[in-house]
Amino acid sequence: NAGVMQNPRHLVRRRGQEARLRCSPMKGHSHVYWYRQLPEEGLKFMVYLQKENIIDESGMPKERFSAEFPKEGPSILRIQQVVRGDSAAYFCASSRYRDLETQYFGPGTRLLVL
Amino acid sequence: DQQVKQNSPSLSVQEGRISILNCDYTNSMFDYFLWYKKYPAEGPTFLISISSIKDKNEDGRFTVFLNKSAKHLSLHIVPSQPGDSAVYFCAASDYGGATNKLIFGTGTLLAVQP
């Protein structure tokens, strides 16, 4: 029973480059959530997706950030033209259903922007 | 606007004693609460949850108490073990909203001394 998979685990980018973070949910889970943890802070919700649909992106910065969860393949969080303030740990979580359901987290991707 | 608060950034407890971690929330619409444990460089690991229709839930050494009138929940670990040393996050979600996004507290670092 594989858990939530995220890759890469560590990603280094220079300012202005693009970062692509991938998340494969647990088997049988069709709900995916992305969270960001800035240094010395708690996790902050970014976006909630189901297959091929973005349900809630209220936590996503308005520019440069996008997310998708295609019919086939992992969910992708894409950050264009990265800046130093994007340096953080990005966690993906998945759940089987939406309501009153535990979200299970992946190990995270640590993004460092130089 | 911190809707979920963990006012103790750290807690130190002797092995074998009880650890009590506290969490307060402000949004009365929250109806499902979870505790996660997190080690450095790993993703949060689900520990225990409670829905708003209950005031207590137990799982082995872990018990969560919910006081809705005070908008307060606590996690009791007894007996505490050195392996419990980690950061503990409380999280809340709003069932009945469009999403099941989790709102996290800032975490409490628990150190269990042998």
Tab-separated table of C-alpha atoms in Angstrom:
chain	number	residue	atom	x	y	z
A	1	ASN	CA	0.000	0.000	0.000
A	2	ALA	CA	2.043	2.886	-1.275
A	3	GLY	CA	1.435	6.203	0.397
A	4	VAL	CA	1.338	9.600	-1.229
A	5	MET	CA	4.372	10.032	-3.468
A	6	GLN	CA	6.008	13.345	-4.212
A	7	ASN	CA	8.939	14.146	-6.416
A	8	PRO	CA	11.412	15.550	-6.487
A	9	ARG	CA	12.124	15.608	-2.757
A	10	HIS	CA	14.475	18.527	-3.179
A	11	LEU	CA	14.516	21.090	-5.956
A	12	VAL	CA	16.917	23.976	-6.458
A	13	ARG	CA	16.052	26.717	-8.900
A	14	ARG	CA	17.500	30.100	-9.758
A	15	ARG	CA	15.298	33.164	-9.760
A	16	GLY	CA	13.208	33.343	-12.903
A	17	GLN	CA	13.224	29.608	-13.612
A	18	GLU	CA	10.218	27.305	-13.471
A	19	ALA	CA	9.547	24.706	-10.787
A	20	ARG	CA	7.367	21.638	-11.346
A	21	LEU	CA	6.329	19.586	-8.349
A	22	ARG	CA	4.606	16.232	-8.794
A	23	CYS	CA	2.239	14.336	-6.543
A	24	SER	CA	0.807	10.847	-6.933
A	25	PRO	CA	-2.070	10.241	-4.501
A	26	MET	CA	-2.659	7.044	-2.608
A	27	LYS	CA	-4.339	4.266	-4.546
A	28	GLY	CA	-8.075	4.800	-4.667
A	29	HIS	CA	-7.831	8.472	-3.719
A	30	SER	CA	-9.241	10.992	-6.150
A	31	HIS	CA	-8.961	14.152	-4.047
A	32	VAL	CA	-5.657	16.016	-3.936
A	33	TYR	CA	-4.645	19.009	-1.847
A	34	TRP	CA	-1.502	21.118	-1.965
A	35	TYR	CA	-0.146	22.925	1.089
A	36	ARG	CA	2.888	25.124	1.574
A	37	GLN	CA	4.972	25.483	4.704
A	38	LEU	CA	7.155	28.542	4.923
A	39	PRO	CA	10.047	28.489	7.416
A	40	GLU	CA	8.867	28.663	11.037
A	41	GLU	CA	5.199	28.545	10.029
A	42	GLY	CA	2.366	26.035	9.857
A	43	LEU	CA	1.034	24.527	6.677
A	44	LYS	CA	-1.125	26.768	4.520
A	45	PHE	CA	-3.726	25.462	2.075
A	46	MET	CA	-3.111	26.297	-1.560
A	47	VAL	CA	-5.415	24.322	-3.839
A	48	TYR	CA	-7.837	21.386	-3.902
A	49	LEU	CA	-8.317	19.286	-7.027
A	50	GLN	CA	-10.233	16.294	-8.193
A	51	LYS	CA	-9.477	14.505	-11.424
A	52	GLU	CA	-9.398	17.116	-14.198
A	53	ASN	CA	-11.021	19.755	-11.997
A	54	ILE	CA	-9.809	22.531	-9.741
A	55	ILE	CA	-12.354	22.751	-6.928
A	56	ASP	CA	-10.826	25.400	-4.683
A	57	GLU	CA	-7.775	27.513	-5.449
A	58	SER	CA	-8.433	30.162	-2.832
A	59	GLY	CA	-4.984	29.691	-1.299
A	60	MET	CA	-3.012	30.008	-4.510
A	61	PRO	CA	-1.102	33.206	-5.223
A	62	LYS	CA	-2.790	35.026	-8.068
A	63	GLU	CA	0.190	34.987	-10.371
A	64	ARG	CA	2.854	32.475	-11.380
A	65	PHE	CA	1.242	29.490	-9.612
A	66	SER	CA	-0.935	26.871	-11.286
A	67	ALA	CA	-2.030	23.328	-10.555
A	68	GLU	CA	-3.537	20.452	-12.453
A	69	PHE	CA	-4.660	16.899	-11.842
A	70	PRO	CA	-5.091	15.228	-15.222
A	71	LYS	CA	-7.131	12.135	-15.906
A	72	GLU	CA	-3.942	10.125	-16.182
A	73	GLY	CA	-0.791	10.804	-14.214
A	74	PRO	CA	0.167	12.778	-11.149
A	75	SER	CA	-1.011	16.143	-9.962
A	76	ILE	CA	1.396	18.941	-10.884
A	77	LEU	CA	2.032	22.190	-9.024
A	78	ARG	CA	3.798	24.610	-11.334
A	79	ILE	CA	5.557	27.786	-10.256
A	80	GLN	CA	6.718	30.063	-13.038
A	81	GLN	CA	9.467	32.660	-12.697
A	82	VAL	CA	10.327	31.623	-9.159
A	83	VAL	CA	11.442	34.197	-6.593
A	84	ARG	CA	13.318	33.710	-3.313
A	85	GLY	CA	10.071	33.991	-1.358
A	86	ASP	CA	8.846	30.794	-3.021
A	87	SER	CA	11.446	28.822	-1.064
A	88	ALA	CA	9.392	26.515	1.145
A	89	ALA	CA	8.290	22.939	1.677
A	90	TYR	CA	5.374	21.975	-0.532
A	91	PHE	CA	3.205	19.125	0.663
A	92	CYS	CA	0.606	17.189	-1.194
A	93	ALA	CA	-2.189	15.293	0.555
A	94	SER	CA	-4.875	12.961	-0.747
A	95	SER	CA	-8.163	11.569	0.484
A	96	ARG	CA	-10.635	9.014	-0.788
A	97	TYR	CA	-13.669	11.209	-0.380
A	98	ARG	CA	-14.186	14.855	0.419
A	99	ASP	CA	-16.087	15.130	3.662
A	100	LEU	CA	-14.969	14.133	7.146
A	101	GLU	CA	-12.089	12.313	5.575
A	102	THR	CA	-8.531	12.118	6.752
A	103	GLN	CA	-5.998	13.632	4.410
A	104	TYR	CA	-2.774	11.661	4.095
A	105	PHE	CA	0.360	13.600	3.321
A	106	GLY	CA	3.347	12.938	1.153
A	107	PRO	CA	6.946	13.591	2.243
A	108	GLY	CA	7.024	17.003	0.613
A	109	THR	CA	9.201	18.787	-1.926
A	110	ARG	CA	11.667	21.272	-0.539
A	111	LEU	CA	12.135	24.090	-2.996
A	112	LEU	CA	15.124	26.356	-2.673
A	113	VAL	CA	15.348	29.407	-4.898
A	114	LEU	CA	18.825	30.868	-5.228
B	1	ASP	CA	-6.139	36.004	10.800
B	2	GLN	CA	-5.083	32.821	12.571
B	3	GLN	CA	-8.213	30.694	12.846
B	4	VAL	CA	-6.412	27.794	14.529
B	5	LYS	CA	-3.975	28.612	17.290
B	6	GLN	CA	-1.440	26.584	19.171
B	7	ASN	CA	-0.173	28.984	21.766
B	8	SER	CA	2.608	26.813	23.131
B	9	PRO	CA	5.475	26.628	20.657
B	10	SER	CA	7.183	23.948	22.721
B	11	LEU	CA	6.572	21.459	25.518
B	12	SER	CA	8.987	19.265	27.472
B	13	VAL	CA	7.778	16.155	29.307
B	14	GLN	CA	9.435	13.288	31.140
B	15	GLU	CA	9.151	9.819	29.657
B	16	GLY	CA	6.167	7.955	31.108
B	17	ARG	CA	4.276	11.114	32.040
B	18	ILE	CA	1.306	12.650	30.257
B	19	SER	CA	1.768	15.139	27.408
B	20	ILE	CA	-1.067	17.596	26.854
B	21	LEU	CA	-1.067	19.669	23.690
B	22	ASN	CA	-3.628	22.404	23.284
B	23	CYS	CA	-5.343	24.026	20.345
B	24	ASP	CA	-7.904	26.840	20.091
B	25	TYR	CA	-10.011	27.818	17.111
B	26	THR	CA	-12.175	30.788	16.278
B	27	ASN	CA	-14.456	29.577	13.482
B	28	SER	CA	-17.604	27.920	14.828
B	29	MET	CA	-18.206	26.352	11.384
B	30	PHE	CA	-15.286	23.955	11.870
B	31	ASP	CA	-16.687	20.472	12.323
B	32	TYR	CA	-13.792	18.072	11.968
B	33	PHE	CA	-10.481	18.263	13.754
B	34	LEU	CA	-7.271	16.338	13.264
B	35	TRP	CA	-3.880	16.018	14.904
B	36	TYR	CA	-0.774	15.377	12.878
B	37	LYS	CA	2.735	14.589	13.993
B	38	LYS	CA	5.687	15.791	11.969
B	39	TYR	CA	9.358	14.913	12.026
B	40	PRO	CA	11.909	17.202	10.345
B	41	ALA	CA	12.170	16.727	6.578
B	42	GLU	CA	9.085	14.491	6.495
B	43	GLY	CA	5.419	15.027	5.748
B	44	PRO	CA	2.796	15.245	8.503
B	45	THR	CA	1.604	11.869	9.767
B	46	PHE	CA	-2.038	11.537	10.759
B	47	LEU	CA	-2.544	10.661	14.430
B	48	ILE	CA	-6.150	11.005	15.445
B	49	SER	CA	-9.299	12.935	14.547
B	50	ILE	CA	-12.601	13.953	16.059
B	51	SER	CA	-15.839	15.217	14.580
B	52	SER	CA	-17.869	17.942	16.219
B	53	ILE	CA	-20.602	15.541	17.272
B	54	LYS	CA	-18.214	13.932	19.756
B	55	ASP	CA	-16.288	15.289	22.696
B	56	LYS	CA	-13.697	12.552	23.004
B	57	ASN	CA	-11.914	10.045	20.807
B	58	GLU	CA	-9.286	7.522	21.859
B	59	ASP	CA	-6.739	5.520	19.956
B	60	GLY	CA	-4.211	3.677	22.071
B	61	ARG	CA	-2.025	6.157	23.911
B	62	PHE	CA	-3.649	9.117	22.151
B	63	THR	CA	-6.876	10.810	23.224
B	64	VAL	CA	-8.364	13.946	21.742
B	65	PHE	CA	-10.854	16.046	23.677
B	66	LEU	CA	-13.128	18.629	22.089
B	67	ASN	CA	-14.851	21.436	23.987
B	68	LYS	CA	-17.065	23.147	21.427
B	69	SER	CA	-18.362	25.852	23.741
B	70	ALA	CA	-14.805	26.931	24.491
B	71	LYS	CA	-13.647	26.245	20.915
B	72	HIS	CA	-10.793	24.254	22.351
B	73	LEU	CA	-9.309	20.856	21.725
B	74	SER	CA	-6.464	19.004	23.312
B	75	LEU	CA	-4.363	15.954	22.576
B	76	HIS	CA	-3.314	13.746	25.470
B	77	ILE	CA	-0.467	11.286	25.077
B	78	VAL	CA	-0.028	8.833	27.900
B	79	PRO	CA	2.431	7.447	28.643
B	80	SER	CA	4.782	9.677	26.680
B	81	GLN	CA	7.721	8.002	24.950
B	82	PRO	CA	10.949	9.480	23.535
B	83	GLY	CA	9.781	8.491	20.050
B	84	ASP	CA	6.863	10.892	20.468
B	85	SER	CA	9.288	13.815	20.235
B	86	ALA	CA	8.170	15.756	17.160
B	87	VAL	CA	6.154	18.794	16.104
B	88	TYR	CA	2.410	18.333	16.579
B	89	PHE	CA	-0.048	20.227	14.421
B	90	CYS	CA	-3.717	20.584	15.044
B	91	ALA	CA	-5.912	21.156	11.988
B	92	ALA	CA	-9.570	21.961	11.411
B	93	SER	CA	-11.869	21.620	8.437
B	94	ASP	CA	-15.247	22.969	7.491
B	95	TYR	CA	-17.535	20.128	6.450
B	96	GLY	CA	-20.362	21.417	4.333
B	97	GLY	CA	-18.197	23.946	2.605
B	98	ALA	CA	-17.176	23.416	-0.978
B	99	THR	CA	-13.892	21.904	0.035
B	100	ASN	CA	-12.314	19.964	2.818
B	101	LYS	CA	-9.294	22.174	3.139
B	102	LEU	CA	-7.463	21.977	6.407
B	103	ILE	CA	-6.549	25.020	8.463
B	104	PHE	CA	-3.436	24.305	10.490
B	105	GLY	CA	-2.084	25.722	13.696
B	106	THR	CA	1.554	26.727	13.895
B	107	GLY	CA	2.584	23.593	15.752
B	108	THR	CA	3.946	22.600	19.152
B	109	LEU	CA	7.365	21.001	19.464
B	110	LEU	CA	7.140	18.162	21.979
B	111	ALA	CA	10.319	16.907	23.587
B	112	VAL	CA	10.022	13.755	25.679
B	113	GLN	CA	13.005	13.390	27.970
B	114	PRO	CA	14.211	9.848	28.773
